[in-house]
Short mmCIF file of C-alpha atoms in Angstrom, two decimals:
data_model
loop_
_atom_site.label_atom_id
_atom_site.label_comp_id
_atom_site.label_asym_id
_atom_site.label_seq_id
_atom_site.Cartn_x
_atom_site.Cartn_y
_atom_site.Cartn_z
CA MET D 1 -0.54 0.33 -0.05
CA VAL D 2 1.09 3.45 -0.51
CA THR D 3 -0.22 6.22 0.88
CA THR D 4 -0.06 9.93 -0.70
CA LEU D 5 -0.88 12.78 -0.77
CA GLU D 6 -2.82 14.75 -3.63
CA PRO D 7 0.83 15.98 -5.25
CA THR D 8 0.99 19.77 -4.27
CA LEU D 9 -0.37 22.04 -6.68
CA SER D 10 2.45 24.38 -9.52
CA VAL D 11 2.14 26.20 -11.70
CA ARG D 12 2.03 23.94 -14.96
CA GLN D 13 -1.22 21.84 -13.48
CA VAL D 14 -3.38 25.28 -12.48
CA LEU D 15 -2.57 26.33 -15.73
CA THR D 16 -4.79 22.92 -16.81
CA LEU D 17 -7.72 22.87 -14.12
CA GLU D 18 -10.59 24.03 -16.35
CA ARG D 19 -12.43 27.13 -15.09
CA VAL D 20 -8.03 28.22 -16.74
CA LEU D 21 -8.32 26.72 -19.90
CA ALA D 22 -11.55 28.52 -20.35
CA GLY D 23 -9.38 31.92 -20.61
CA GLU D 24 -7.40 30.80 -23.16
CA PRO D 25 -4.03 30.56 -21.15
CA GLU D 26 -0.48 31.85 -22.40
CA VAL D 27 2.39 32.01 -21.07
CA VAL D 28 4.42 35.08 -22.09
CA ALA D 29 7.67 34.33 -19.86
CA GLY D 30 9.66 32.18 -16.99
CA ALA D 31 8.29 29.17 -19.54
CA SER D 32 11.27 26.47 -17.68
CA GLN D 33 9.77 27.66 -14.07
CA LEU D 34 6.08 26.42 -14.79
CA ASP D 35 7.03 23.66 -12.43
CA ARG D 36 6.26 26.09 -9.00
CA ALA D 37 4.44 24.87 -5.92
CA VAL D 38 1.44 27.62 -5.87
CA ARG D 39 0.80 27.47 -2.09
CA TRP D 40 -1.71 30.25 -2.35
CA VAL D 41 -3.59 32.54 -4.93
CA HIS D 42 -3.90 36.03 -4.49
CA VAL D 43 -5.74 38.28 -6.81
CA ALA D 44 -4.12 41.92 -5.72
CA GLU D 45 -4.01 45.24 -8.86
CA ALA D 46 -1.04 47.32 -5.40
CA PRO D 47 2.11 48.04 -7.45
CA ASP D 48 3.64 47.05 -4.06
CA VAL D 49 1.70 44.03 -3.86
CA GLY D 50 4.92 41.80 -3.05
CA VAL D 51 5.20 43.32 1.14
CA MET D 52 1.62 41.82 1.06
CA LEU D 53 3.42 38.25 0.57
CA THR D 54 4.72 35.45 1.45
CA GLY D 55 6.15 33.55 -0.79
CA GLY D 56 4.14 30.25 -3.40
CA GLU D 57 1.61 32.52 -4.27
CA MET D 58 -0.20 32.95 -7.88
CA VAL D 59 -0.95 36.67 -7.94
CA LEU D 60 -3.32 37.74 -10.59
CA THR D 61 -3.41 41.36 -11.51
CA THR D 62 -5.70 42.83 -15.09
CA GLY D 63 -2.78 45.81 -14.22
CA VAL D 64 -5.10 48.57 -14.38
CA LEU D 65 -2.61 49.96 -12.47
CA LEU D 66 0.10 50.10 -14.10
CA ALA D 67 -1.41 51.15 -17.80
CA GLY D 68 0.81 54.24 -18.90
CA ASP D 69 3.81 53.58 -16.75
CA GLU D 70 6.64 51.47 -17.58
CA GLY D 71 8.28 52.39 -14.34
CA LYS D 72 5.75 51.15 -12.63
CA GLN D 73 5.01 47.50 -14.59
CA ALA D 74 8.96 47.40 -14.09
CA GLU D 75 8.65 46.89 -10.57
CA TYR D 76 5.71 44.87 -10.41
CA ILE D 77 8.01 42.11 -11.51
CA GLN D 78 11.19 43.07 -9.60
CA SER D 79 8.51 43.07 -6.51
CA LEU D 80 7.37 40.00 -6.82
CA HIS D 81 10.41 38.02 -7.85
CA ARG D 82 12.18 39.49 -4.39
CA ALA D 83 9.14 38.21 -2.55
CA GLU D 84 9.81 34.48 -4.31
CA ALA D 85 5.65 34.58 -6.39
CA ALA D 86 6.04 31.26 -7.88
CA ALA D 87 3.66 34.04 -11.16
CA VAL D 88 1.83 36.22 -12.08
CA VAL D 89 -2.23 36.28 -14.20
CA LEU D 90 -2.64 38.95 -15.89
CA GLY D 91 -5.96 39.09 -17.39
CA LEU D 92 -5.41 41.32 -20.86
CA GLY D 93 -8.88 43.78 -21.20
CA ARG D 94 -8.34 47.15 -21.43
CA ALA D 95 -5.45 47.98 -19.09
CA PHE D 96 -3.80 46.26 -21.60
CA PRO D 97 -4.53 44.39 -24.08
CA ALA D 98 -1.82 42.38 -25.67
CA PRO D 99 1.30 41.13 -23.28
CA PRO D 100 2.93 44.41 -22.42
CA ASP D 101 6.64 44.04 -23.05
CA VAL D 102 8.13 45.37 -20.63
CA MET D 103 6.13 43.30 -17.69
CA ARG D 104 6.99 39.92 -20.00
CA ARG D 105 11.16 40.69 -19.80
CA ALA D 106 11.89 41.64 -16.85
CA ALA D 107 9.69 38.74 -15.97
CA GLU D 108 12.16 36.27 -18.95
CA ARG D 109 14.80 38.22 -16.88
CA CYS D 110 13.45 37.39 -13.24
CA GLY D 111 12.48 34.14 -14.19
CA LEU D 112 9.75 34.77 -13.48
CA PRO D 113 6.72 32.69 -15.42
CA MET D 114 4.00 34.97 -16.37
CA VAL D 115 1.16 34.35 -17.81
CA VAL D 116 -1.81 36.05 -19.89
CA LEU D 117 -5.41 35.67 -20.91
CA HIS D 118 -7.00 36.25 -23.50
CA ARG D 119 -10.59 35.83 -23.07
CA PRO D 120 -11.95 37.53 -19.98
CA PHE D 121 -12.11 35.87 -16.84
CA PRO D 122 -13.59 35.54 -13.48
CA PHE D 123 -10.60 35.25 -10.76
CA ALA D 124 -12.63 35.44 -8.02
CA GLU D 125 -13.41 31.62 -9.69
CA LEU D 126 -10.07 29.74 -9.89
CA THR D 127 -8.71 32.21 -7.08
CA GLU D 128 -11.45 29.39 -5.51
CA GLU D 129 -10.62 26.52 -7.39
CA VAL D 130 -6.88 26.55 -6.11
CA GLN D 131 -7.65 27.26 -2.15
CA ALA D 132 -10.44 24.51 -2.20
CA ARG D 133 -7.48 22.16 -3.58
CA LEU D 134 -5.17 23.57 -1.76
CA VAL D 135 -7.00 23.47 1.77
CA ARG D 136 -7.78 19.78 1.03
CA ARG D 137 -4.47 18.81 0.59
CA LYS D 138 -3.27 20.20 3.76
CA PHE D 139 -6.39 18.97 5.68
CA ALA D 140 -5.42 15.06 3.61
CA ALA D 141 -1.27 15.69 5.48
CA VAL D 142 -2.60 16.46 8.57
CA SER D 143 -5.48 13.38 8.83
CA LEU D 144 -1.93 11.66 7.25
CA SER D 145 1.08 12.85 9.52
CA GLU D 146 -2.08 12.16 12.95
CA SER D 147 -3.31 8.82 11.30
CA VAL D 148 0.50 7.96 11.28
CA ARG D 149 1.53 8.99 14.59
CA THR D 150 -1.51 6.97 16.07
CA ALA D 151 -0.49 3.99 15.00
CA LEU D 152 2.77 4.05 15.24
CA THR D 153 2.75 5.66 19.14
CA GLY D 154 -0.35 2.69 19.89
CA LEU D 155 2.63 -0.38 18.73
CA ILE D 156 4.97 1.54 20.72
CA THR D 157 2.79 2.55 23.96
CA ALA D 158 2.17 -2.02 23.78
CA GLY D 159 5.29 -2.41 24.48
CA ALA D 160 5.91 -3.75 20.25
CA PRO D 161 9.53 -4.77 19.12
CA LEU D 162 11.12 -2.10 16.67
CA GLN D 163 10.46 -5.16 13.43
CA ARG D 164 6.40 -3.89 14.00
CA LEU D 165 7.14 -0.54 13.55
CA LEU D 166 9.33 -0.76 10.51
CA ASP D 167 6.61 -3.72 9.20
CA GLU D 168 3.46 -0.04 10.36
CA ILE D 169 6.08 1.56 8.69
CA ALA D 170 6.54 -0.41 4.74
CA HIS D 171 2.67 -0.67 4.79
CA HIS D 172 1.63 3.15 4.59
CA SER D 173 5.20 3.89 2.56
CA GLY D 174 4.59 1.00 0.36
CA CYS D 175 8.10 0.64 -0.69
CA PRO D 176 11.32 -1.04 1.84
CA VAL D 177 12.57 0.97 4.80
CA VAL D 178 15.63 0.77 6.15
CA VAL D 179 17.16 1.42 8.68
CA THR D 180 20.91 2.26 9.75
CA ASN D 181 23.24 3.53 11.86
CA LEU D 182 26.17 6.84 11.03
CA ALA D 183 28.33 4.29 10.21
CA HIS D 184 25.51 3.40 7.03
CA ARG D 185 25.59 -0.25 8.41
CA VAL D 186 21.59 -2.16 8.25
CA LEU D 187 20.53 -2.51 11.87
CA ALA D 188 16.71 -2.63 10.22
CA THR D 189 14.84 -3.55 7.82
CA ALA D 190 10.94 -3.69 6.59
CA GLY D 191 8.70 -4.36 3.35
CA GLU D 192 8.51 -6.95 0.89
CA ARG D 193 11.55 -9.82 0.99
CA SER D 194 12.40 -9.36 -2.54
CA ALA D 195 12.47 -5.64 -2.29
CA VAL D 196 14.79 -5.19 1.02
CA ASP D 197 17.28 -7.94 -1.05
CA ASP D 198 16.93 -5.94 -4.27
CA VAL D 199 18.48 -2.52 -2.13
CA LEU D 200 20.65 -4.76 -0.08
CA ARG D 201 22.04 -6.18 -2.75
CA ASP D 202 23.25 -2.53 -3.83
CA TRP D 203 23.65 -1.40 -0.70
CA GLU D 204 27.44 -0.44 -0.46
CA ARG D 205 26.40 2.55 -3.65
CA ILE D 206 23.37 3.40 -1.56
CA ALA D 207 25.30 4.01 1.63
CA ARG D 208 27.69 5.89 -0.26
CA GLN D 209 25.17 8.07 -1.54
CA ALA D 210 23.30 8.42 1.21
CA GLY D 211 25.22 12.15 2.01
CA GLY D 212 23.87 12.99 -1.41
CA SER D 213 20.24 14.56 -1.86
CA GLU D 214 17.46 12.57 -1.96
CA GLY D 215 15.64 11.43 -5.25
CA ASP D 216 13.92 9.09 -7.22
CA GLY D 217 12.14 8.18 -4.08
CA TRP D 218 15.04 7.52 -1.81
CA ILE D 219 13.87 9.87 1.34
CA ARG D 220 15.66 9.58 4.31
CA ALA D 221 14.59 11.57 8.16
CA GLU D 222 17.99 11.31 10.55
CA LEU D 223 17.50 9.53 13.61
CA GLY D 224 18.68 11.53 17.19
CA GLY D 225 17.56 13.55 20.70
CA ARG D 226 19.67 16.03 22.45
CA GLY D 227 22.44 17.09 19.65
CA GLU D 228 22.87 13.83 19.33
CA ARG D 229 22.56 12.53 16.13
CA TRP D 230 22.26 7.95 15.97
CA GLY D 231 21.29 6.43 12.69
CA GLN D 232 18.94 7.52 10.29
CA ILE D 233 15.46 5.30 8.26
CA MET D 234 15.33 5.73 4.35
CA LEU D 235 12.34 5.19 2.38
CA CYS D 236 13.83 3.30 -0.06
CA GLY D 237 11.70 3.73 -3.59
CA TYR D 238 8.81 5.64 -2.57
CA ARG D 239 6.43 5.44 -5.23
CA GLY D 240 4.16 8.79 -3.97
CA ASP D 241 5.24 12.38 -3.63
CA THR D 242 8.09 13.82 -2.52
CA ALA D 243 6.00 15.17 0.63
CA THR D 244 3.90 12.31 1.75
CA GLY D 245 7.02 10.63 1.71
CA ARG D 246 8.96 13.25 3.80
CA LEU D 247 5.86 12.83 6.50
CA LEU D 248 6.55 9.45 6.84
CA ALA D 249 10.18 9.24 7.14
CA ASP D 250 9.58 12.18 9.40
CA ARG D 251 6.45 10.53 11.53
CA ALA D 252 8.52 6.92 11.27
CA ALA D 253 11.78 8.98 13.06
CA GLU D 254 9.55 10.62 15.73
CA ALA D 255 7.99 6.84 16.45
CA LEU D 256 11.38 5.12 16.75
CA VAL D 257 12.75 8.39 19.00
CA LEU D 258 9.98 7.83 20.77
CA HIS D 259 10.35 3.79 21.04
CA ARG D 260 14.38 4.26 21.90
CA MET D 261 13.56 6.38 24.72
CA LEU D 262 11.11 4.43 26.27
CA GLY D 263 11.61 1.53 25.84
CA GLY D 264 15.54 2.47 26.84
CA ASN D 265 16.52 0.77 23.75
CA SER D 266 19.93 1.88 22.28
CA ALA D 267 20.96 1.40 18.45
CA HIS D 268 23.99 -0.72 20.31
CA THR D 269 19.97 -3.28 21.20
CA TRP D 270 19.58 -2.34 17.57
CA GLU D 271 23.04 -3.97 16.31
CA GLU D 272 22.76 -6.99 18.68
CA GLN D 273 19.26 -7.70 17.19
CA SER D 274 20.38 -7.38 13.24
CA ALA D 275 23.17 -9.69 14.07
CA GLN D 276 20.93 -11.94 16.88
CA SER D 277 18.02 -12.58 12.84
CA LEU D 278 21.08 -13.17 10.49
CA LEU D 279 22.79 -15.56 12.73
CA THR D 280 19.44 -17.13 13.83
CA ASP D 281 18.22 -17.12 9.74
CA LEU D 282 21.47 -19.07 9.30
CA ALA D 283 21.22 -21.01 12.18
CA SER D 284 18.49 -22.97 11.69
CA GLY D 285 18.37 -22.82 7.54
CA VAL D 286 15.20 -21.81 7.07
CA VAL D 287 16.34 -19.58 4.33
CA PRO D 288 19.23 -20.08 2.23
CA ALA D 289 22.07 -18.57 2.68
CA ARG D 290 22.61 -16.89 -0.85
CA GLN D 291 19.45 -14.69 0.44
CA LEU D 292 20.84 -13.95 3.46
CA LEU D 293 23.68 -12.77 1.55
CA PRO D 294 22.71 -9.44 1.10
CA ARG D 295 21.52 -8.58 4.74
CA ALA D 296 25.05 -10.01 6.16
CA ARG D 297 26.91 -8.19 3.85
CA ALA D 298 24.68 -5.12 4.51
CA ALA D 299 25.41 -5.35 8.08
CA GLY D 300 29.44 -4.76 7.47
CA LEU D 301 30.61 -8.24 7.41
CA PRO D 302 33.42 -8.72 4.98
CA VAL D 303 31.92 -11.22 2.37
CA ASN D 304 34.05 -11.74 -0.45
CA ARG D 305 36.54 -13.91 -0.36
CA ARG D 306 36.34 -14.72 3.61
CA THR D 307 37.57 -17.53 5.50
CA PHE D 308 34.11 -18.44 8.41
CA VAL D 309 34.08 -19.55 11.45
CA PRO D 310 31.35 -20.47 13.36
CA LEU D 311 31.35 -20.14 17.75
CA VAL D 312 29.33 -21.22 19.78
CA VAL D 313 29.63 -20.14 23.83
CA ARG D 314 27.79 -21.10 26.42
CA ASP D 315 26.81 -18.67 28.98
CA GLY D 316 28.85 -16.04 27.60
CA ASP D 317 27.78 -11.85 27.72
CA PRO D 318 26.76 -10.63 23.35
CA ALA D 319 28.95 -7.15 24.81
CA GLU D 320 31.75 -8.88 26.52
CA LEU D 321 32.65 -11.69 23.18
CA ASP D 322 31.40 -8.14 21.12
CA ARG D 323 34.58 -6.61 23.36
CA VAL D 324 36.92 -9.01 23.06
CA LEU D 325 36.01 -9.12 18.79
CA ARG D 326 37.37 -5.34 18.90
CA LEU D 327 40.18 -6.15 20.78
CA LEU D 328 41.25 -8.54 18.89
CA GLY D 329 40.18 -7.38 15.66
CA LEU D 330 38.46 -10.02 14.28
CA PRO D 331 35.37 -8.84 11.80
CA GLY D 332 32.53 -10.20 13.11
CA ILE D 333 28.89 -10.58 14.84
CA VAL D 334 28.22 -11.87 17.16
CA ALA D 335 24.15 -12.18 19.06
CA GLU D 336 22.43 -13.90 22.17
CA LEU D 337 20.47 -16.72 21.26
CA ALA D 338 18.07 -18.62 22.53
CA ASP D 339 19.24 -20.98 25.58
CA GLY D 340 21.57 -18.87 26.54
CA ALA D 341 23.87 -19.25 23.94
CA THR D 342 25.39 -16.71 22.27
CA ALA D 343 26.91 -17.78 18.55
CA VAL D 344 29.66 -14.97 17.44
CA LEU D 345 30.57 -15.79 13.80
CA LEU D 346 34.67 -14.70 12.21
CA SER D 347 35.19 -14.08 9.05
CA LEU D 348 38.77 -13.86 8.55
CA ALA D 349 41.14 -13.24 5.51
CA ARG D 350 42.27 -16.20 4.10
CA ASP D 351 45.86 -15.79 4.91
CA GLN D 352 45.19 -15.76 8.45
CA ASP D 353 45.34 -18.78 10.19
CA ALA D 354 41.46 -19.73 11.46
CA ALA D 355 42.66 -22.18 14.19
CA VAL D 356 45.19 -19.54 16.33
CA LEU D 357 43.18 -16.34 15.80
CA THR D 358 39.79 -19.78 17.45
CA ALA D 359 42.06 -20.00 19.92
CA ASN D 360 43.49 -16.74 20.69
CA PHE D 361 39.50 -15.53 21.06
CA ALA D 362 39.21 -18.07 23.36
CA ALA D 363 41.90 -17.42 25.82
CA ARG D 364 41.08 -14.00 26.04
CA LEU D 365 37.22 -14.70 26.96
CA GLY D 366 39.30 -17.11 30.28
CA ARG D 367 38.01 -20.07 31.69
CA THR D 368 35.17 -20.00 29.53
CA VAL D 369 33.77 -23.11 27.08
CA VAL D 370 33.99 -21.72 22.90
CA ALA D 371 32.39 -24.41 20.93
CA ALA D 372 33.76 -24.61 17.36
CA ALA D 373 33.09 -26.02 13.45
CA ASP D 374 35.47 -26.19 11.64
CA PRO D 375 36.20 -22.98 9.05
CA ARG D 376 33.85 -22.91 6.09
CA THR D 377 35.27 -20.95 2.96
CA ALA D 378 31.88 -21.24 1.07
CA TRP D 379 29.18 -18.65 2.57
CA ASP D 380 26.43 -21.74 1.37
CA ASP D 381 28.29 -24.15 4.37
CA VAL D 382 28.07 -21.45 6.75
CA PRO D 383 24.50 -22.33 8.63
CA ALA D 384 26.23 -26.50 8.25
CA GLY D 385 28.82 -24.91 10.12
CA MET D 386 26.65 -23.07 12.61
CA ARG D 387 24.30 -25.60 13.39
CA GLU D 388 27.76 -27.86 14.48
CA ALA D 389 29.16 -25.54 16.39
CA ARG D 390 25.78 -24.88 18.72
CA HIS D 391 25.36 -29.21 18.52
CA VAL D 392 29.05 -29.37 19.86
CA ALA D 393 27.38 -26.28 22.57
CA ASP D 394 24.55 -28.33 23.62
CA ALA D 395 26.79 -31.38 23.85
CA VAL D 396 29.26 -30.72 26.73
CA ALA D 397 26.67 -28.20 27.54
CA ASP D 398 26.40 -30.24 31.15
CA SER D 399 29.40 -32.05 32.01
CA ALA D 400 32.19 -29.05 30.97
CA PRO D 401 33.25 -28.82 34.83
CA VAL D 402 33.77 -32.10 34.77
CA LEU D 403 35.35 -32.56 31.75
CA ASP D 404 39.15 -32.38 30.84
CA LEU D 405 38.02 -30.10 27.22
CA PRO D 406 40.09 -27.66 25.49
CA PRO D 407 39.96 -24.51 25.40
CA VAL D 408 38.15 -24.49 21.48
CA VAL D 409 35.98 -27.77 21.33
CA ARG D 410 35.58 -29.24 18.21
CA LEU D 411 33.37 -31.67 16.91
CA ARG D 412 35.96 -34.59 17.32
CA ASP D 413 35.62 -33.60 20.95
CA VAL D 414 32.80 -34.33 21.96
CA HIS D 415 32.64 -38.68 20.59
CA LEU D 416 29.89 -40.57 22.30
CA ARG D 417 28.42 -37.05 23.39
CA GLY D 418 27.78 -36.18 20.34
CA LEU D 419 26.38 -39.55 18.72
CA ILE D 420 23.48 -39.52 21.61
CA ARG D 421 22.90 -35.99 21.82
CA LEU D 422 21.61 -36.66 17.51
CA LEU D 423 19.49 -39.73 18.96
CA ARG D 424 17.98 -37.55 21.62
CA ASP D 425 14.53 -37.86 20.11
CA ASP D 426 14.31 -41.63 18.82
CA PRO D 427 11.55 -43.33 20.60
CA HIS D 428 14.16 -46.77 21.47
CA VAL D 429 17.14 -43.65 23.37
CA GLN D 430 14.39 -42.26 25.32
CA SER D 431 13.10 -46.20 26.08
CA PHE D 432 16.06 -47.12 26.51
CA ALA D 433 17.34 -44.52 28.96
CA GLU D 434 14.40 -44.42 30.66
CA ARG D 435 14.86 -48.03 31.67
CA GLU D 436 18.38 -48.28 32.70
CA LEU D 437 17.99 -45.43 34.79
CA ASP D 438 14.27 -46.03 36.34
CA GLY D 439 15.43 -46.78 39.79
CA LEU D 440 16.80 -42.75 39.76
CA LEU D 441 14.65 -40.90 37.64
CA CYS D 442 12.47 -39.51 40.79
CA ALA D 443 12.22 -36.24 43.03
CA ALA D 444 14.05 -38.84 46.13
CA GLY D 445 17.32 -39.43 43.24
CA ASP D 446 17.57 -36.17 41.77
CA ASP D 447 21.35 -36.09 44.21
CA LEU D 448 22.14 -39.23 42.82
CA LEU D 449 21.82 -39.15 39.56
CA ALA D 450 23.43 -36.21 39.93
CA VAL D 451 27.18 -38.37 42.07
CA LEU D 452 26.36 -40.88 38.91
CA ARG D 453 26.89 -38.65 36.44
CA THR D 454 29.95 -36.97 37.62
CA TYR D 455 31.30 -40.39 38.28
CA LEU D 456 31.13 -41.26 34.81
CA ALA D 457 31.96 -38.12 33.26
CA THR D 458 35.27 -38.39 35.50
CA GLY D 459 35.90 -41.64 34.17
CA ARG D 460 34.51 -43.40 36.83
CA ASN D 461 36.70 -40.70 39.00
CA LYS D 462 35.90 -42.23 43.05
CA SER D 463 38.83 -39.00 44.32
CA ARG D 464 37.32 -36.50 41.52
CA THR D 465 33.86 -37.34 42.58
CA ALA D 466 34.26 -36.66 45.71
CA GLN D 467 36.23 -33.49 45.57
CA LEU D 468 33.69 -32.22 42.49
CA HIS D 469 30.76 -33.51 45.38
CA HIS D 470 32.04 -32.22 48.70
CA VAL D 471 31.73 -35.16 50.26
CA SER D 472 34.55 -37.45 51.69
CA ARG D 473 35.59 -40.65 50.28
CA PRO D 474 33.21 -43.18 52.80
CA ALA D 475 30.09 -40.77 52.17
CA LEU D 476 30.81 -41.24 48.21
CA TYR D 477 30.86 -45.36 48.80
CA ARG D 478 27.76 -45.01 50.19
CA ARG D 479 26.11 -43.38 47.61
CA LEU D 480 27.36 -45.15 45.30
CA GLU D 481 26.52 -47.97 46.41
CA ALA D 482 22.48 -46.99 46.81
CA ILE D 483 23.17 -46.06 43.40
CA GLN D 484 23.75 -49.80 42.20
CA THR D 485 21.14 -51.11 44.50
CA ARG D 486 18.79 -49.46 42.95
CA LEU D 487 19.72 -49.72 38.96
CA GLY D 488 20.09 -53.94 40.17
CA VAL D 489 23.87 -53.37 38.31
CA ASP D 490 27.74 -53.55 38.97
CA LEU D 491 29.16 -49.98 38.30
CA ASP D 492 32.97 -52.11 38.31
CA ASP D 493 31.45 -54.11 35.93
CA PHE D 494 33.08 -51.70 32.37
CA GLU D 495 29.56 -53.32 29.65
CA GLN D 496 27.29 -52.68 32.12
CA ALA D 497 28.33 -49.28 33.03
CA ALA D 498 29.57 -48.09 29.90
CA SER D 499 24.87 -48.93 29.43
CA VAL D 500 24.04 -46.41 32.01
CA HIS D 501 26.35 -44.02 31.32
CA ILE D 502 24.90 -43.52 27.88
CA ALA D 503 20.76 -44.23 29.08
CA LEU D 504 22.76 -41.40 31.29
CA LEU D 505 24.03 -39.07 28.86
CA ALA D 506 20.43 -39.83 26.58
CA HIS D 507 18.66 -38.35 29.68
CA ASP D 508 19.67 -35.17 29.87
CA ALA D 509 19.89 -34.54 26.06
CA GLN D 510 15.95 -34.78 26.62
CA GLN D 511 16.14 -32.78 29.48
CA SER D 512 18.47 -30.08 27.80
#
């Protein structure tokens, strides 16, 4: 839907009105300026009419007070020019049976459109027609402004997210809507997906021209307040008139600033939301990677001839991870995903050592476990890499404290845990886990289940298990005996212990 107003009347449009055509209008000067906007129509015979104007008026006159005085005629045109009148319309008659050369030449020099009417014409009809059209347009502008403002304010007070506001703006404008930061990196978009993708594919050129003049439906408004600018919103290829587009962009900017103030949001938060949307779509695989490439490029991620390293960090602070990336000078994006996982996508030059740089990144995070997929050199392989890193992170999530894991964990490091996690939804695996652990799957067995988990994860190391659970070795022996009694197994028997271990891994995978 394109919301539009009746375009501002130009001199050219006024001259095409049926009532004006009846007066046989002829443009005798300033023909190149006929697209000037007409703000009002004014009937005036006074020689010093310019002092009564504020600009944009079409002045109608018979010239009765100018006849016979060429000096007054030239000054009359100069006065209109100084007042920035839109045009002058002279009705020919007793005062001027033909277009006066002095006025025509003066108007041509000033670039002021001068029109003569060859047939008698009641000026009242013209003023009535034009004023009515201009009033209707102004009323429509006020109505549209209030309608858009009410809709957006209602969404804000209802707690709608940024994307919902942008969808509403795109609905009114009927074109792609893009929000950027001051570096022209895309933070959010709205509109028909294919049209948005077309804009993002050409975003580098658009961003370079962002400081230029508006035109061809590219209308923008600054975002900021209290003397600080922090972004802009752009209507990309708006098909209505410029005045309406400007109004929509201004109302949209007001709403986004209000949304930020009331919601405690910041431009940085919008950057996080943009990264989160991109990485979530990459990890899910629902959207083909090729379709996400324009979004990644517009978000500032280098994508040409790069090596991509997907990472997932459990319980990581996105702000801290982003800070470490900047500290190490590593290009990449960071976003918090579901279940406390944070995804990082590194984009490295082909000649950089991905393993070394990933290890440096993990070292800066201290004791945090970083799950990594093998590097990808093709963008189309990134979604599979994101899923691989997520799988690795999930496989060690519950047992990281008791496992001897490297700072960067890869698929080859998760062994049986990774396989069980892939099979966790299989009904046969679920039945096996319940059957093997039946004696402990109750509220009273929670503590014993935790001890069993640690005992098996540490390779049946009794000293390490007692230490991690802060109990004495005799106390641990009693608990292990209780576990064996409830399960009816001998944990000293390798096969029976392995069976219980697999069941416990499947149970934990199902629970998470």
